mmCIF file of C-alpha atoms in Angstrom:
data_model
loop_
_atom_site.group_PDB
_atom_site.id
_atom_site.type_symbol
_atom_site.label_atom_id
_atom_site.label_comp_id
_atom_site.label_asym_id
_atom_site.label_seq_id
_atom_site.Cartn_x
_atom_site.Cartn_y
_atom_site.Cartn_z
ATOM 1 C CA MET V 1 67.813 91.864 118.188
ATOM 2 C CA GLY V 2 68.822 88.704 120.103
ATOM 3 C CA HIS V 3 71.757 86.459 119.317
ATOM 4 C CA ARG V 4 72.167 83.030 117.899
ATOM 5 C CA PRO V 5 74.284 80.242 119.594
ATOM 6 C CA SER V 6 77.796 80.583 118.756
ATOM 7 C CA ARG V 7 79.133 78.554 115.839
ATOM 8 C CA ALA V 8 82.812 77.912 114.845
ATOM 9 C CA VAL V 9 83.838 79.702 111.608
ATOM 10 C CA PRO V 10 87.119 78.384 109.941
ATOM 11 C CA ARG V 11 89.787 80.880 109.652
ATOM 12 C CA HIS V 12 91.454 81.102 106.213
ATOM 13 C CA ARG V 13 93.804 84.184 106.294
ATOM 14 C CA GLN V 14 96.425 85.561 108.506
ATOM 15 C CA PRO V 15 95.876 88.982 110.205
ATOM 16 C CA LEU V 16 97.075 92.485 109.079
ATOM 17 C CA GLY V 17 99.292 93.240 111.892
ATOM 18 C CA ALA V 18 102.605 94.619 113.052
ATOM 19 C CA GLY V 19 106.135 92.943 113.048
ATOM 20 C CA PRO V 20 106.942 90.604 115.780
ATOM 21 C CA ALA V 21 109.688 93.041 117.306
ATOM 22 C CA ASP V 22 106.796 94.582 119.167
ATOM 23 C CA PRO V 23 105.650 92.119 121.973
ATOM 24 C CA GLY V 24 102.241 93.872 122.035
ATOM 25 C CA GLN V 25 101.308 92.917 118.576
ATOM 26 C CA HIS V 26 101.013 90.023 116.323
ATOM 27 C CA PRO V 27 102.977 89.016 113.420
ATOM 28 C CA ALA V 28 102.642 90.692 109.959
ATOM 29 C CA GLN V 29 100.266 89.183 107.473
ATOM 30 C CA ASP V 30 101.433 87.461 104.443
ATOM 31 C CA HIS V 31 98.597 89.080 102.569
ATOM 32 C CA ARG V 32 99.330 88.643 98.854
ATOM 33 C CA ALA V 33 97.974 85.398 97.516
ATOM 34 C CA HIS V 34 98.832 84.398 93.946
ATOM 35 C CA ASP V 35 96.811 86.591 91.599
ATOM 36 C CA ALA V 36 95.471 83.567 89.720
ATOM 37 C CA ALA V 37 93.831 82.432 92.870
ATOM 38 C CA ARG V 38 91.676 85.658 93.098
ATOM 39 C CA PRO V 39 88.187 86.104 91.454
ATOM 40 C CA HIS V 40 87.435 89.143 89.389
ATOM 41 C CA ALA V 41 84.094 89.401 90.827
ATOM 42 C CA VAL V 42 81.739 87.830 93.555
ATOM 43 C CA ALA V 43 78.035 87.034 93.742
ATOM 44 C CA HIS V 44 76.355 90.004 95.359
ATOM 45 C CA HIS V 45 73.955 89.334 98.368
ATOM 46 C CA GLY V 46 71.184 91.899 98.517
ATOM 47 C CA SER V 47 68.023 92.315 100.714
ATOM 48 C CA PRO V 48 65.182 89.896 100.275
ATOM 49 C CA SER V 49 63.086 92.575 98.613
ATOM 50 C CA ALA V 50 65.804 93.014 95.954
ATOM 51 C CA SER V 51 66.359 90.549 93.083
ATOM 52 C CA PRO V 52 69.572 88.731 94.014
ATOM 53 C CA ARG V 53 70.302 87.781 90.313
ATOM 54 C CA ALA V 54 73.952 88.872 90.217
ATOM 55 C CA LEU V 55 76.315 86.290 88.920
ATOM 56 C CA THR V 56 80.087 86.128 88.939
ATOM 57 C CA VAL V 57 82.034 86.407 85.603
ATOM 58 C CA PRO V 58 84.556 84.974 85.940
ATOM 59 C CA PHE V 59 84.409 83.503 89.461
ATOM 60 C CA GLN V 60 86.872 81.114 91.171
ATOM 61 C CA GLU V 61 86.184 80.224 94.922
ATOM 62 C CA THR V 62 89.129 80.039 97.082
ATOM 63 C CA ASP V 63 89.850 79.211 100.752
ATOM 64 C CA LEU V 64 91.165 82.673 101.163
ATOM 65 C CA SER V 65 87.661 84.425 101.196
ATOM 66 C CA THR V 66 86.248 85.462 104.450
ATOM 67 C CA ARG V 67 83.206 87.408 103.457
ATOM 68 C CA SER V 68 82.111 90.441 105.282
ATOM 69 C CA VAL V 69 80.053 93.808 104.963
ATOM 70 C CA ILE V 70 81.011 97.438 105.722
ATOM 71 C CA ALA V 71 77.625 99.085 106.666
ATOM 72 C CA ARG V 72 75.810 102.107 108.164
ATOM 73 C CA PRO V 73 73.422 101.493 111.039
ATOM 74 C CA THR V 74 69.765 101.594 110.154
ATOM 75 C CA PRO V 75 66.613 101.542 112.444
ATOM 76 C CA THR V 76 66.412 97.739 112.015
ATOM 77 C CA GLY V 77 70.003 96.692 111.663
ATOM 78 C CA PHE V 78 72.426 97.766 108.992
ATOM 79 C CA ALA V 79 72.964 98.345 105.254
ATOM 80 C CA GLY V 80 76.173 98.376 103.372
ATOM 81 C CA MET V 81 78.621 97.008 100.804
ATOM 82 C CA TYR V 82 80.044 93.493 100.480
ATOM 83 C CA VAL V 83 83.721 92.781 100.928
ATOM 84 C CA HIS V 84 84.959 89.312 99.669
ATOM 85 C CA PHE V 85 88.517 88.994 101.062
ATOM 86 C CA ASP V 86 90.151 89.155 104.621
ATOM 87 C CA GLY V 87 86.931 89.733 106.748
ATOM 88 C CA TYR V 88 88.365 88.928 110.165
ATOM 89 C CA PRO V 89 88.489 91.656 112.645
ATOM 90 C CA ASP V 90 92.282 91.358 113.001
ATOM 91 C CA ASN V 91 92.580 92.397 109.489
ATOM 92 C CA LYS V 92 89.652 94.909 108.928
ATOM 93 C CA LEU V 93 89.813 96.689 112.229
ATOM 94 C CA PRO V 94 93.278 98.056 112.024
ATOM 95 C CA LEU V 95 92.612 99.394 108.443
ATOM 96 C CA LEU V 96 89.366 100.926 109.449
ATOM 97 C CA LEU V 97 90.481 102.436 112.698
ATOM 98 C CA ALA V 98 93.647 103.801 111.049
ATOM 99 C CA ALA V 99 91.558 105.078 108.155
ATOM 100 C CA PHE V 100 89.369 106.873 110.406
ATOM 101 C CA GLN V 101 91.957 108.542 112.536
ATOM 102 C CA TYR V 102 94.244 109.554 109.551
ATOM 103 C CA ARG V 103 93.125 109.377 106.015
ATOM 104 C CA PHE V 104 89.621 110.728 106.853
ATOM 105 C CA ALA V 105 90.686 112.699 109.868
ATOM 106 C CA GLY V 106 87.714 111.701 111.994
ATOM 107 C CA ASP V 107 85.100 112.492 109.358
ATOM 108 C CA LEU V 108 82.832 109.369 109.502
ATOM 109 C CA GLU V 109 80.545 110.524 106.789
ATOM 110 C CA ALA V 110 83.399 110.915 104.347
ATOM 111 C CA MET V 111 84.661 107.452 105.249
ATOM 112 C CA ALA V 112 81.217 105.955 104.791
ATOM 113 C CA ARG V 113 80.764 107.569 101.358
ATOM 114 C CA HIS V 114 84.068 106.194 100.207
ATOM 115 C CA LEU V 115 83.412 102.574 101.617
ATOM 116 C CA ILE V 116 79.790 102.385 100.746
ATOM 117 C CA ASP V 117 78.196 105.145 98.648
ATOM 118 C CA ASP V 118 81.099 105.367 95.995
ATOM 119 C CA VAL V 119 81.081 101.623 95.348
ATOM 120 C CA GLU V 120 79.030 100.139 92.571
ATOM 121 C CA HIS V 121 78.830 96.411 93.520
ATOM 122 C CA GLY V 122 81.175 95.845 96.367
ATOM 123 C CA TRP V 123 84.766 95.394 97.300
ATOM 124 C CA ASP V 124 86.913 92.567 96.201
ATOM 125 C CA GLU V 125 89.466 93.590 99.110
ATOM 126 C CA LEU V 126 90.298 96.582 101.058
ATOM 127 C CA GLY V 127 93.972 97.797 100.674
ATOM 128 C CA THR V 128 96.543 99.738 102.223
ATOM 129 C CA ASP V 129 95.464 103.047 100.361
ATOM 130 C CA LEU V 130 93.104 103.284 103.329
ATOM 131 C CA LEU V 131 96.326 104.066 105.270
ATOM 132 C CA ASP V 132 97.177 107.241 103.312
ATOM 133 C CA GLY V 133 98.218 109.822 105.789
ATOM 134 C CA VAL V 134 99.118 107.268 108.417
ATOM 135 C CA PRO V 135 102.688 108.028 109.805
ATOM 136 C CA ALA V 136 105.403 105.942 108.258
ATOM 137 C CA ALA V 137 106.354 103.994 111.443
ATOM 138 C CA LEU V 138 102.680 103.197 112.168
ATOM 139 C CA ARG V 139 101.993 102.152 108.597
ATOM 140 C CA ARG V 140 105.024 99.738 108.702
ATOM 141 C CA SER V 141 103.901 98.403 112.114
ATOM 142 C CA LEU V 142 100.502 97.715 110.682
ATOM 143 C CA THR V 143 101.556 96.276 107.193
ATOM 144 C CA GLY V 144 105.048 94.739 107.791
ATOM 145 C CA GLY V 145 105.906 96.790 104.525
ATOM 146 C CA ASP V 146 103.300 94.888 102.344
ATOM 147 C CA GLU V 147 101.402 97.403 100.180
ATOM 148 C CA TYR V 148 98.380 96.555 97.934
ATOM 149 C CA PRO V 149 95.429 98.598 96.654
ATOM 150 C CA SER V 150 91.816 98.357 97.340
ATOM 151 C CA ARG V 151 89.847 96.697 94.460
ATOM 152 C CA GLN V 152 86.179 96.900 93.573
ATOM 153 C CA MET V 153 84.287 94.090 92.199
ATOM 154 C CA ALA V 154 84.111 94.058 88.379
ATOM 155 C CA ASN V 155 82.129 92.070 85.666
ATOM 156 C CA VAL V 156 79.143 91.435 87.842
ATOM 157 C CA ILE V 157 76.158 90.501 85.609
ATOM 158 C CA CYS V 158 72.705 88.919 85.881
ATOM 159 C CA ALA V 159 71.559 85.557 84.693
ATOM 160 C CA ASP V 160 70.121 87.054 81.513
ATOM 161 C CA GLY V 161 73.473 88.746 80.780
ATOM 162 C CA SER V 162 72.349 92.269 81.755
ATOM 163 C CA PRO V 163 74.532 94.411 84.034
ATOM 164 C CA ALA V 164 73.819 93.854 87.806
ATOM 165 C CA GLU V 165 71.897 96.665 89.482
ATOM 166 C CA ARG V 166 73.517 98.119 92.610
ATOM 167 C CA GLU V 167 72.195 96.542 95.875
ATOM 168 C CA LEU V 168 72.992 97.186 99.545
ATOM 169 C CA ILE V 169 73.454 94.184 101.965
ATOM 170 C CA THR V 170 71.267 94.358 104.973
ATOM 171 C CA GLN V 171 70.925 92.294 108.023
ATOM 172 C CA ASP V 172 68.357 90.108 106.399
ATOM 173 C CA GLY V 173 70.499 89.254 103.340
ATOM 174 C CA ALA V 174 73.626 88.460 105.335
ATOM 175 C CA ASP V 175 73.230 84.796 105.950
ATOM 176 C CA ASP V 176 76.298 83.788 103.707
ATOM 177 C CA LEU V 177 78.533 86.380 105.218
ATOM 178 C CA GLU V 178 80.762 85.860 108.269
ATOM 179 C CA TRP V 179 81.488 89.403 109.682
ATOM 180 C CA ALA V 180 79.717 92.783 109.791
ATOM 181 C CA TYR V 181 81.423 96.200 110.408
ATOM 182 C CA VAL V 182 78.775 98.788 111.274
ATOM 183 C CA LEU V 183 80.075 102.337 111.391
ATOM 184 C CA HIS V 184 78.497 104.131 114.239
ATOM 185 C CA PRO V 185 79.381 107.753 115.502
ATOM 186 C CA HIS V 186 80.954 106.297 118.561
ATOM 187 C CA GLY V 187 82.696 103.209 116.957
ATOM 188 C CA ILE V 188 82.793 100.258 114.956
ATOM 189 C CA GLU V 189 80.161 97.577 115.855
ATOM 190 C CA VAL V 190 81.777 94.208 114.992
ATOM 191 C CA ILE V 191 79.218 91.418 114.545
ATOM 192 C CA ALA V 192 80.196 87.778 114.145
ATOM 193 C CA LEU V 193 77.298 86.973 111.627
ATOM 194 C CA GLN V 194 77.467 83.212 112.127
ATOM 195 C CA ALA V 195 77.126 83.423 115.839
ATOM 196 C CA TYR V 196 75.224 86.739 116.674
ATOM 197 C CA ASP V 197 72.849 89.420 115.510
ATOM 198 C CA ARG V 198 74.786 92.148 116.765
ATOM 199 C CA GLY V 199 78.162 92.868 118.583
ATOM 200 C CA PRO V 200 80.444 94.924 120.723
ATOM 201 C CA VAL V 201 81.485 98.306 119.523
ATOM 202 C CA VAL V 202 85.263 99.288 119.286
ATOM 203 C CA ALA V 203 85.832 103.000 119.884
ATOM 204 C CA TRP V 204 87.183 105.034 117.090
ATOM 205 C CA ASP V 205 90.234 106.134 119.282
ATOM 206 C CA THR V 206 91.397 102.448 119.680
ATOM 207 C CA ASP V 207 94.993 101.903 118.924
ATOM 208 C CA PRO V 208 95.164 100.248 115.424
ATOM 209 C CA ARG V 209 98.045 98.260 116.737
ATOM 210 C CA SER V 210 96.081 96.634 119.410
ATOM 211 C CA ARG V 211 95.932 92.742 119.648
ATOM 212 C CA ILE V 212 92.544 91.631 118.237
ATOM 213 C CA THR V 213 90.928 88.374 118.807
ATOM 214 C CA ALA V 214 89.572 86.605 115.443
ATOM 215 C CA ASN V 215 87.438 83.863 117.151
ATOM 216 C CA PRO V 216 83.878 84.702 116.416
ATOM 217 C CA GLY V 217 82.568 83.294 119.874
ATOM 218 C CA ALA V 218 84.592 86.091 121.612
ATOM 219 C CA TRP V 219 82.513 88.775 119.953
ATOM 220 C CA HIS V 220 79.370 88.324 122.247
ATOM 221 C CA PRO V 221 77.233 91.422 122.001
ATOM 222 C CA ASP V 222 76.976 91.900 125.746
ATOM 223 C CA THR V 223 80.680 91.724 126.506
ATOM 224 C CA ARG V 224 83.587 94.161 125.820
ATOM 225 C CA ALA V 225 85.373 93.846 122.518
ATOM 226 C CA PRO V 226 88.218 91.256 122.739
ATOM 227 C CA ILE V 227 91.027 93.722 122.225
ATOM 228 C CA VAL V 228 94.168 94.314 124.066
ATOM 229 C CA ALA V 229 96.106 97.576 123.597
ATOM 230 C CA PRO V 230 99.735 97.254 122.583
ATOM 231 C CA ARG V 231 102.273 97.408 125.389
ATOM 232 C CA PRO V 232 103.905 100.873 125.528
ATOM 233 C CA ALA V 233 107.527 101.204 124.651
ATOM 234 C CA PRO V 234 109.831 101.387 127.654
ATOM 235 C CA ARG V 235 110.840 104.942 128.411
ATOM 236 C CA LEU V 236 114.580 105.648 128.342
ATOM 237 C CA SER V 237 116.012 108.103 130.976
ATOM 238 C CA THR V 238 117.069 111.451 129.413
ATOM 239 C CA THR V 239 119.118 112.437 132.545
ATOM 240 C CA ALA V 240 122.636 111.260 132.789
ATOM 241 C CA SER V 241 123.590 109.365 135.858
ATOM 242 C CA ALA V 242 125.489 111.551 138.375
ATOM 243 C CA PRO V 243 129.311 110.599 138.469
ATOM 244 C CA ALA V 244 130.652 108.843 141.394
ATOM 245 C CA PRO V 245 132.458 111.284 143.835
ATOM 246 C CA ARG V 246 136.289 111.115 143.444
ATOM 247 C CA LYS V 247 138.347 110.030 146.278
ATOM 248 C CA THR V 248 141.069 112.494 147.399
ATOM 249 C CA ALA V 249 144.477 111.044 148.225
ATOM 250 C CA ARG V 250 145.531 111.121 151.788
ATOM 251 C CA ARG V 251 148.573 112.969 152.754
#
């Protein structure tokens, strides 16, 4: 697949990140919006061959939604599940990288089953339960102490009032989405969908605390992912300084 010309996408949320005490990271996200501003469900975007009849009941659009898809690769692109909130890579990548490294202990298939196969209609948001098993210090660094659960979409129905069928989003049905995260064996392909048809791959062993660029134009498919590893903490010497020699009195 080729790529489309880059097109600016407005940013609506702050990133999931570390506290400002670490100079190699960005400030923690103020993640919790007021619950009244969150929809209980969102419209589902399926492939063109499917019947995209799903409606939201109830639905309230907000400027906090950055829509994305978590997907597996396919021979022609990808197929996966919709995620309504917090789609920018500086939010999604720390969660996904840390989840792979700790909660799922490197088991990509188990991670894909949880995020894609075991979901009925999609995710309202992905939460810090994905960080279960992450060391406490790293968890605090990533969340700033903010904890919130993942939530699946609910009350998704069709125009005739019948329950919506489960559908996967493919590359052909992602025109209204902004980001795709494709789970390859060697890493996460990050696609800025309003700019490109494919993207660079972020290796699974990438430090989740890395500084991550959210600008869609920076995720060109033929360049390295715009990620900078955190600065290592300065090492403190474990050896005591030798005492200065004592002067002996002259007689």
